[in-house]
Short mmCIF file of C-alpha atoms and ligand atoms in Angstrom, two decimals:
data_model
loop_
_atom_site.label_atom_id
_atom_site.label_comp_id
_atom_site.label_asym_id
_atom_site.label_seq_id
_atom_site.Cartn_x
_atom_site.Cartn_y
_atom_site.Cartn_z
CA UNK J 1 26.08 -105.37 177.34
CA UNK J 2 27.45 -102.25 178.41
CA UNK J 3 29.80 -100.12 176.56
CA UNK J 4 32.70 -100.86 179.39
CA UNK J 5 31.83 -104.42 178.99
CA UNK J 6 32.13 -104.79 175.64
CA UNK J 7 35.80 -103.20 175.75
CA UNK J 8 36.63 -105.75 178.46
CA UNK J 9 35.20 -108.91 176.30
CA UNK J 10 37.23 -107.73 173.29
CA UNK J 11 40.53 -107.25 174.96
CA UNK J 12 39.99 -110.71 176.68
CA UNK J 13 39.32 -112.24 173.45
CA UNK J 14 42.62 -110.71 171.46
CA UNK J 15 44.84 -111.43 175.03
CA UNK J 16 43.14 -114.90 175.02
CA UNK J 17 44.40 -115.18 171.08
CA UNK J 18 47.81 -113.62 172.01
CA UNK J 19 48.61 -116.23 174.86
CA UNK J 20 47.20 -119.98 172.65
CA UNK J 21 50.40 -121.50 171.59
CA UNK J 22 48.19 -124.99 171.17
CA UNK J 23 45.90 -124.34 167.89
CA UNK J 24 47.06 -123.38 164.52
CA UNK J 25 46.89 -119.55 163.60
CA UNK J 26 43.72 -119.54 161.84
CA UNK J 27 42.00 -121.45 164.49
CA UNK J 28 43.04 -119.08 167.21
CA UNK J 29 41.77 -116.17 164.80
CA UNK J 30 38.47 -117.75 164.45
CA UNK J 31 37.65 -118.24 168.54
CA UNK J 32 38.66 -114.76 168.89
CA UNK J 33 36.41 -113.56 166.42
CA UNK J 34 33.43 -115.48 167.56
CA UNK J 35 33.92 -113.84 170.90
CA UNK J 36 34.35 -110.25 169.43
CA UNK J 37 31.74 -110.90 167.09
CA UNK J 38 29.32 -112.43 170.08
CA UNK J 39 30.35 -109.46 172.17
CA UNK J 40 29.62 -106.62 169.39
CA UNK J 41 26.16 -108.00 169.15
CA UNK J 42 25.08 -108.08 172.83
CA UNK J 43 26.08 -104.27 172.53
CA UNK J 44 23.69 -103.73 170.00
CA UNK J 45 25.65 -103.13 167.01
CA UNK J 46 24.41 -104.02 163.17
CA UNK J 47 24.50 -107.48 162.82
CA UNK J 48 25.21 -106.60 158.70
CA UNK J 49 27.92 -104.12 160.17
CA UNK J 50 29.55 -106.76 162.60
CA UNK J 51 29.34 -109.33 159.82
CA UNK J 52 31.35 -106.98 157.50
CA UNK J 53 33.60 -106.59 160.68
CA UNK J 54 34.40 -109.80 160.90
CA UNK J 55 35.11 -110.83 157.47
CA UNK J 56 37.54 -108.07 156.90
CA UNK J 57 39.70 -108.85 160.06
CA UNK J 58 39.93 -112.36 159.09
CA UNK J 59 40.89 -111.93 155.92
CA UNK J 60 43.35 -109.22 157.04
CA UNK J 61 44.79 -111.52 159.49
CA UNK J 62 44.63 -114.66 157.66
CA UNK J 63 46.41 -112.39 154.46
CA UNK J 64 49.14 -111.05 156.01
CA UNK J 65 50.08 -113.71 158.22
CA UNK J 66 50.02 -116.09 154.69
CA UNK J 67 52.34 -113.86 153.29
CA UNK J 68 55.05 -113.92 155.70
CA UNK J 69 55.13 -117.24 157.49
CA UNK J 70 58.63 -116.29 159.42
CA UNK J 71 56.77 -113.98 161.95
CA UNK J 72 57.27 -113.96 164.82
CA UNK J 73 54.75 -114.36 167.97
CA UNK J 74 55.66 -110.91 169.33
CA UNK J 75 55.16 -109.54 165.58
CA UNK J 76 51.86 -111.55 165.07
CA UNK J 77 50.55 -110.38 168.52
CA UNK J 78 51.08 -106.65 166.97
CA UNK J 79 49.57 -107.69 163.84
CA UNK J 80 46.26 -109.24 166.08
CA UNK J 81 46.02 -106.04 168.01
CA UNK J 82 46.41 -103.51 165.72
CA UNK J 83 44.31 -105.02 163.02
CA UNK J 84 41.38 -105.09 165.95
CA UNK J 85 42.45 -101.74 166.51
CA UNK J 86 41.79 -100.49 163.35
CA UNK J 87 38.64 -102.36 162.59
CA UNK J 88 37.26 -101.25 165.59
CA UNK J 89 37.99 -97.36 164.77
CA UNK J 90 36.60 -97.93 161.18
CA UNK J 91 33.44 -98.98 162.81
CA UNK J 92 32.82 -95.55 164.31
CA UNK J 93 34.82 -93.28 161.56
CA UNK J 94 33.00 -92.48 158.73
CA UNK J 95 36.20 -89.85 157.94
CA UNK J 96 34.49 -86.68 157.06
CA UNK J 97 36.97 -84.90 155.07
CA UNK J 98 35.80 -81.09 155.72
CA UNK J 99 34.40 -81.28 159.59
CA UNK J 100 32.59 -78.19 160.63
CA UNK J 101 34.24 -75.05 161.91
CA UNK J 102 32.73 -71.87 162.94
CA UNK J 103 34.54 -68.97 161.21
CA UNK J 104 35.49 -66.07 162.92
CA UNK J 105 33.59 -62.92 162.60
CA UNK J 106 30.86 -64.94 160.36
CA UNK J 107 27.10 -66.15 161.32
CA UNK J 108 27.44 -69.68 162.33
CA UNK J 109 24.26 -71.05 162.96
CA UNK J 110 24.00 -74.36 164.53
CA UNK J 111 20.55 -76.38 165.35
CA UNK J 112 19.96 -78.97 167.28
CA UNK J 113 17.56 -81.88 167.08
CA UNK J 114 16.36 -85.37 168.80
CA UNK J 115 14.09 -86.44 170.55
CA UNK J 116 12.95 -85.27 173.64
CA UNK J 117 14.67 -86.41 176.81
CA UNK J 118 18.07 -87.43 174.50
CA UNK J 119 19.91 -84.41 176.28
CA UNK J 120 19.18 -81.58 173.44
CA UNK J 121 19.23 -78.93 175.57
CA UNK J 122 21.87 -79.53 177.86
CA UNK J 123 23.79 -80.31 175.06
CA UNK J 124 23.56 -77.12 173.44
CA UNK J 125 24.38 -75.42 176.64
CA UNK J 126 27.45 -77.71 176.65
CA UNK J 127 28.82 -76.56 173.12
CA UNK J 128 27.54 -72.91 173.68
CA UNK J 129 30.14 -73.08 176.72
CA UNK J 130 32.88 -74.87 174.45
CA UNK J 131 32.78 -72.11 171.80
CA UNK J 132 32.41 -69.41 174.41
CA UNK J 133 35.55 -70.59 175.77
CA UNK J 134 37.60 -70.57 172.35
CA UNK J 135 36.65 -67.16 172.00
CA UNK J 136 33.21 -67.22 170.12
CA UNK J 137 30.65 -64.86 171.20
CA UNK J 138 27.67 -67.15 171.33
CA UNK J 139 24.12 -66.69 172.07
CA UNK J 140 21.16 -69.79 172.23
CA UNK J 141 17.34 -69.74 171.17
CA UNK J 142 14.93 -71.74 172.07
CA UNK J 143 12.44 -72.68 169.59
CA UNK J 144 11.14 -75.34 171.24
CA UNK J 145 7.76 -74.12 172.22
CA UNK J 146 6.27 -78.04 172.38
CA UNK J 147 7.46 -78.40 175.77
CA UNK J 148 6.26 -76.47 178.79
CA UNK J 149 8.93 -75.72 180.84
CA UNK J 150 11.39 -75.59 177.75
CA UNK J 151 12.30 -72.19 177.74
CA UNK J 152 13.03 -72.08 181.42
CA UNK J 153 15.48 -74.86 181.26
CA UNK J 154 17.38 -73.31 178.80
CA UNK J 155 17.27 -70.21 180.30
CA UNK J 156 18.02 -71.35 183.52
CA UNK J 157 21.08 -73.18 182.03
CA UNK J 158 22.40 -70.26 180.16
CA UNK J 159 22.18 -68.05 183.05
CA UNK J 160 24.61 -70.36 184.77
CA UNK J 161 26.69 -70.62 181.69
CA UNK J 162 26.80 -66.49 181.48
CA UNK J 163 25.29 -67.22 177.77
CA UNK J 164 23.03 -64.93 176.41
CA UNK J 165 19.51 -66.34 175.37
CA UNK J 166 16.36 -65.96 173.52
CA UNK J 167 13.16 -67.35 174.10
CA UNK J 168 9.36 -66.53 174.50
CA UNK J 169 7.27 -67.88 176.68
CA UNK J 170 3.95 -66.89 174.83
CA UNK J 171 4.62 -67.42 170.67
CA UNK J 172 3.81 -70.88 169.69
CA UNK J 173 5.22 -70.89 166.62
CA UNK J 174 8.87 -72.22 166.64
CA UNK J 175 9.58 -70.96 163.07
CA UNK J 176 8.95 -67.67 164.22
CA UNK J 177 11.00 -67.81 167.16
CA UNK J 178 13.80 -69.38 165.92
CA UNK J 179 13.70 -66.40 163.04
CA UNK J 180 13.48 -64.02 165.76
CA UNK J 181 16.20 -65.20 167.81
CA UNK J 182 18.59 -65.36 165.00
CA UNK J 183 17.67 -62.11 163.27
CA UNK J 184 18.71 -60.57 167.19
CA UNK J 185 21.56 -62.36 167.75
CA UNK J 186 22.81 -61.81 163.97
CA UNK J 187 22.32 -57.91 164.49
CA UNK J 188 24.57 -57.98 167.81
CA UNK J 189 27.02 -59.82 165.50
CA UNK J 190 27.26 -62.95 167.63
CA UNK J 191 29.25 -65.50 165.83
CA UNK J 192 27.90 -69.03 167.02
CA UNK J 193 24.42 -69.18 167.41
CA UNK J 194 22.98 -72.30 169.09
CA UNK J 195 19.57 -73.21 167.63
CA UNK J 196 17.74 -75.97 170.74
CA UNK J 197 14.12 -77.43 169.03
CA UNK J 198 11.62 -79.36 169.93
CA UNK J 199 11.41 -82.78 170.42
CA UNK J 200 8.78 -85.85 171.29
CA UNK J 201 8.30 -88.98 173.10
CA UNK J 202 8.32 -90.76 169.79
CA UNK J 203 9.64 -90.03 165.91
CA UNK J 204 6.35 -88.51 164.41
CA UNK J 205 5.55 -86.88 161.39
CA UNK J 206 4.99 -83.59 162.95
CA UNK J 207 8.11 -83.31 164.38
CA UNK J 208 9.72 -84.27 161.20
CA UNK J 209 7.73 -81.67 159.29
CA UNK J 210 9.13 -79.07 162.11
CA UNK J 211 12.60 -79.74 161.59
CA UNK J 212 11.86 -79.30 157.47
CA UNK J 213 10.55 -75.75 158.41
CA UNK J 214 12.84 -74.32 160.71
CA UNK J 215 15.79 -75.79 159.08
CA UNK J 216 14.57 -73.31 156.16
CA UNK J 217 14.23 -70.87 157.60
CA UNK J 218 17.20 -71.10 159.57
CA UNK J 219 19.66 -72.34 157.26
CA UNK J 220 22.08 -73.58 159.26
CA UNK J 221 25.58 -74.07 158.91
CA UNK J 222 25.70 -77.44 160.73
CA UNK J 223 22.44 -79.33 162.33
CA UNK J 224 23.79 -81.65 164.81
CA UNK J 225 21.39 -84.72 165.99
CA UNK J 226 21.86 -85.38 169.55
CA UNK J 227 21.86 -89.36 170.44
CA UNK J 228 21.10 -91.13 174.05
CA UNK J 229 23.77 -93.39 173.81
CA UNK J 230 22.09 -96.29 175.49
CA UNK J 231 18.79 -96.40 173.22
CA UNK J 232 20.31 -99.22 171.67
CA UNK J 233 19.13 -100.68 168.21
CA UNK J 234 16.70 -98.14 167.58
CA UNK J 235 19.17 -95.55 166.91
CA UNK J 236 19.54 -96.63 163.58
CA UNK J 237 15.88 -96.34 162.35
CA UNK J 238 15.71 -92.61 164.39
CA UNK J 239 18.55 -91.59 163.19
CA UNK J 240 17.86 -92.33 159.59
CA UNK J 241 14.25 -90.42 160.62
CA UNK J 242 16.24 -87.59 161.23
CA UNK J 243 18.81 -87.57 158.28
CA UNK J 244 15.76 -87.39 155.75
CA UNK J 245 13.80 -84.41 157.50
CA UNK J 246 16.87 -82.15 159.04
CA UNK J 247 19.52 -83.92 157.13
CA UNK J 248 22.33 -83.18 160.30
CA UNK J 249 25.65 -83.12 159.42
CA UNK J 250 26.69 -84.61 162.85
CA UNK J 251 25.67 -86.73 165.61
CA UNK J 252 26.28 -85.76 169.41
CA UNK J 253 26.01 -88.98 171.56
CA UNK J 254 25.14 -88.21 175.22
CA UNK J 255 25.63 -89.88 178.30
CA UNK J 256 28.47 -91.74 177.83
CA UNK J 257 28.83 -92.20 181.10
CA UNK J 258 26.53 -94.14 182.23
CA UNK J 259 25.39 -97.56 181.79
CA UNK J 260 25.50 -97.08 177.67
CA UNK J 261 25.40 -100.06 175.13
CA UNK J 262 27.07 -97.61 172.51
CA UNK J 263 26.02 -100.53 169.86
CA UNK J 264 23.39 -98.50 168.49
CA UNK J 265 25.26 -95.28 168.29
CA UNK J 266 28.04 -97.12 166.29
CA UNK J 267 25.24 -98.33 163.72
CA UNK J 268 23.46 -95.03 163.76
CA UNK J 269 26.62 -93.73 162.66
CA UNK J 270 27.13 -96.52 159.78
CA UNK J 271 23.25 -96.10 158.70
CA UNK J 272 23.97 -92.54 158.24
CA UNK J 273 27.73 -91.98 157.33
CA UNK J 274 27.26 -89.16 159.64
CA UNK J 275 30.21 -88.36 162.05
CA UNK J 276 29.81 -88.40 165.92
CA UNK J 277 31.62 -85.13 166.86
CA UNK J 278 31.03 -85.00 170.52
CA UNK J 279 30.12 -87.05 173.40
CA UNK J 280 28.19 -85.92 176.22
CA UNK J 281 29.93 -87.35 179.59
CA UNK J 282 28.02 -86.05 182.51
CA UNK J 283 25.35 -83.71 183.46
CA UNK J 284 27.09 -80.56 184.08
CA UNK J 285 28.14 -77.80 181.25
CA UNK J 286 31.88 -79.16 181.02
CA UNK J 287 31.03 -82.94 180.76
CA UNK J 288 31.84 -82.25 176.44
CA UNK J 289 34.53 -84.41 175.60
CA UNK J 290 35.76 -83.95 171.14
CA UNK J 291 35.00 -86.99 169.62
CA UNK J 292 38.25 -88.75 168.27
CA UNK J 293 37.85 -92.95 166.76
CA UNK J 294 41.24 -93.58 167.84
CA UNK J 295 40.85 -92.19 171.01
CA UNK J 296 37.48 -93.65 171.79
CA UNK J 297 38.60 -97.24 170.71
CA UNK J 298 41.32 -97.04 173.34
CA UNK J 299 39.47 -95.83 175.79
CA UNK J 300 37.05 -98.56 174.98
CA UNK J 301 39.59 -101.29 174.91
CA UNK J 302 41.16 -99.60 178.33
P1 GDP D 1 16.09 -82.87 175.91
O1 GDP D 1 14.68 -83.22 176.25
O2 GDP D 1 16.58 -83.62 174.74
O3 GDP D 1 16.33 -81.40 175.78
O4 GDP D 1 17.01 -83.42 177.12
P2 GDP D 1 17.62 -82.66 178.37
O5 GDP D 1 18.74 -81.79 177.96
O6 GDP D 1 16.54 -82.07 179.19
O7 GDP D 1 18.28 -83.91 179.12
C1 GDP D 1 17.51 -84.98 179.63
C2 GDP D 1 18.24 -85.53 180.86
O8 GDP D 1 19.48 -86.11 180.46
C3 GDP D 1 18.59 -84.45 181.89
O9 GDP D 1 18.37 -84.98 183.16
C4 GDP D 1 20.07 -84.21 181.64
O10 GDP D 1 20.73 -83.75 182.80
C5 GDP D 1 20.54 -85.58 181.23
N1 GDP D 1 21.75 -85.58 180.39
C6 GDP D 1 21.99 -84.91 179.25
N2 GDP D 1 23.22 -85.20 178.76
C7 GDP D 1 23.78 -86.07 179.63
C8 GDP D 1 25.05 -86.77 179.68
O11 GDP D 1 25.93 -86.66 178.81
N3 GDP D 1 25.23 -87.61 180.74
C9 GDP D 1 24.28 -87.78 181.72
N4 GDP D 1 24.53 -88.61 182.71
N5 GDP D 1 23.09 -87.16 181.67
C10 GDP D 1 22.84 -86.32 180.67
#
């Protein structure tokens, strides 16, 4: 099920609870949780993650409606719909106290990885853009030498962006070029420095063992995973992949506008208590939308 869908099926479900004036309280709760909890699935989220879901929203609602039996049904439609609320955003908040910043007139460097095709590059054209335009003087290198053709995307995509780039088209050694690149960039005291690597079909070892290296040498200030939304379950297991070789910090889920399940994403997050920070919306250098819980959940829920 779509991510769209899944908003739909929910709201349906707490409307359908709202509106029953026929079964007791705890009945209602328990048909709308079977169909939240049937919906959540079909989108691909954790079934030990929906389970945990569940249980806590029935006991919240089952708790606090105990406690004060005078309620009334325009307070316990509040209670229904802001306890779903707030389940919902816990789901995909793992409430990073200290999010990343780039300082100022400091070396920020910030690498990318994923696998190939998840929308690495375009992504870090994306966030090169949304620093540029806060004022950041930012440059990108591209160590991905796996890929033919790699270095000309990027470069084609920073040319449009008016971002200055690094590349070669003849070292095959992405250590080295990612070195090189930063060690130039550094010297013309850029302040965000956009790091795009390699990626494959498929998690292997040898990617992993890249990330180790040029994460070292490197060092990054933040290493940001980039996630196709609609892969589905197996974001968990790749994303955990990731985590122990390039350990990111956070998790940029791309096109969000298409046809995504989400599902995954939401358990990749859980699996990794790593925060989604931005969501790719589009194709083109704007389509960067800041990643808010609340603000996704509402969207979601329409
Ligand atoms: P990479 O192999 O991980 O570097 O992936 P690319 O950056 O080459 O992206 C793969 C494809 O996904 C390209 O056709 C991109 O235009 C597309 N893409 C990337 N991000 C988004 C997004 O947020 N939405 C949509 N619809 N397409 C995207």
């Amino acid at each position: 099920m779509v991510l769209a869908d899944l908003g739909k099926r929910i709201n349906t479900a707490v409307n359908s609870a709202l509106s029953n004036t026929q079964d007791d309280y705890a009945t209602t709760v328990d048909v709308m949780l079977k169909t939240i909890v049937t919906a959540l699935l079909e989108s691909d989220v954790n079934i030990k993650l929906v389970s945990k879901l569940r249980n806590n929203l029935r006991s919240k609602l089952l708790d606090s409606k105990s406690g004060n039996k005078s309620t009334t049904n325009a307070q316990t439609k509040k209670l229904i719909q802001k306890t779903v609320f707030d389940e919902l955003c816990d789901l995909v908040d793992c409430k990073s106290e200290h999010p990343f910043q780039p300082k100022k007139k400091k070396t920020n460097v910030i690498m990318f990885v994923g696998l190939q095709g998840s929308g690495k590059t375009t992504s870090c054209t994306k966030l090169a853009v949304y620093y540029s335009r806060r004022g950041f003087k930012v440059g990108l290198v591209c160590a991905d030498t796996f890929r033919a053709g790699a270095f000309d995307q990027l470069k084609q995509n920073a040319i449009k962006a008016h971002i200055p780039f690094y590349g070669s088209y003849v070292d095959t050694d992405p250590v080295k070029v990612a070195s090189e690149g930063i060690a130039k960039f550094k010297k013309e005291k850029f302040e965000v420095i956009i790091v795009d690597t390699s990626g494959r079909h498929h998690q292997e070892e040898a990617l992993f063992q890249e990330m180790v290296e040029i994460s070292a040498v490197v060092n990054p200030s933040q290493t940001i995973m980039v996630l196709d939304a609609s892969i589905g379950q197996a974001a968990e297991q790749q994303s955990k992949a990731f985590k122990e070789s390039a350990d990111f910090g956070a998790i940029l889920l791309t096109k969000m506008d298409g046809h995504a399940k989400g599902g995954g994403a939401i358990s990749a997050v859980a699996a990794t208590n790593t925060p989604i920070i931005f969501i790719g919306t589009g194709e083109h250098i704007h389509d960067l939308e800041k990643f808010s819980p609340k603000s996704f959940i509402s969207k979601l829920l329409g």
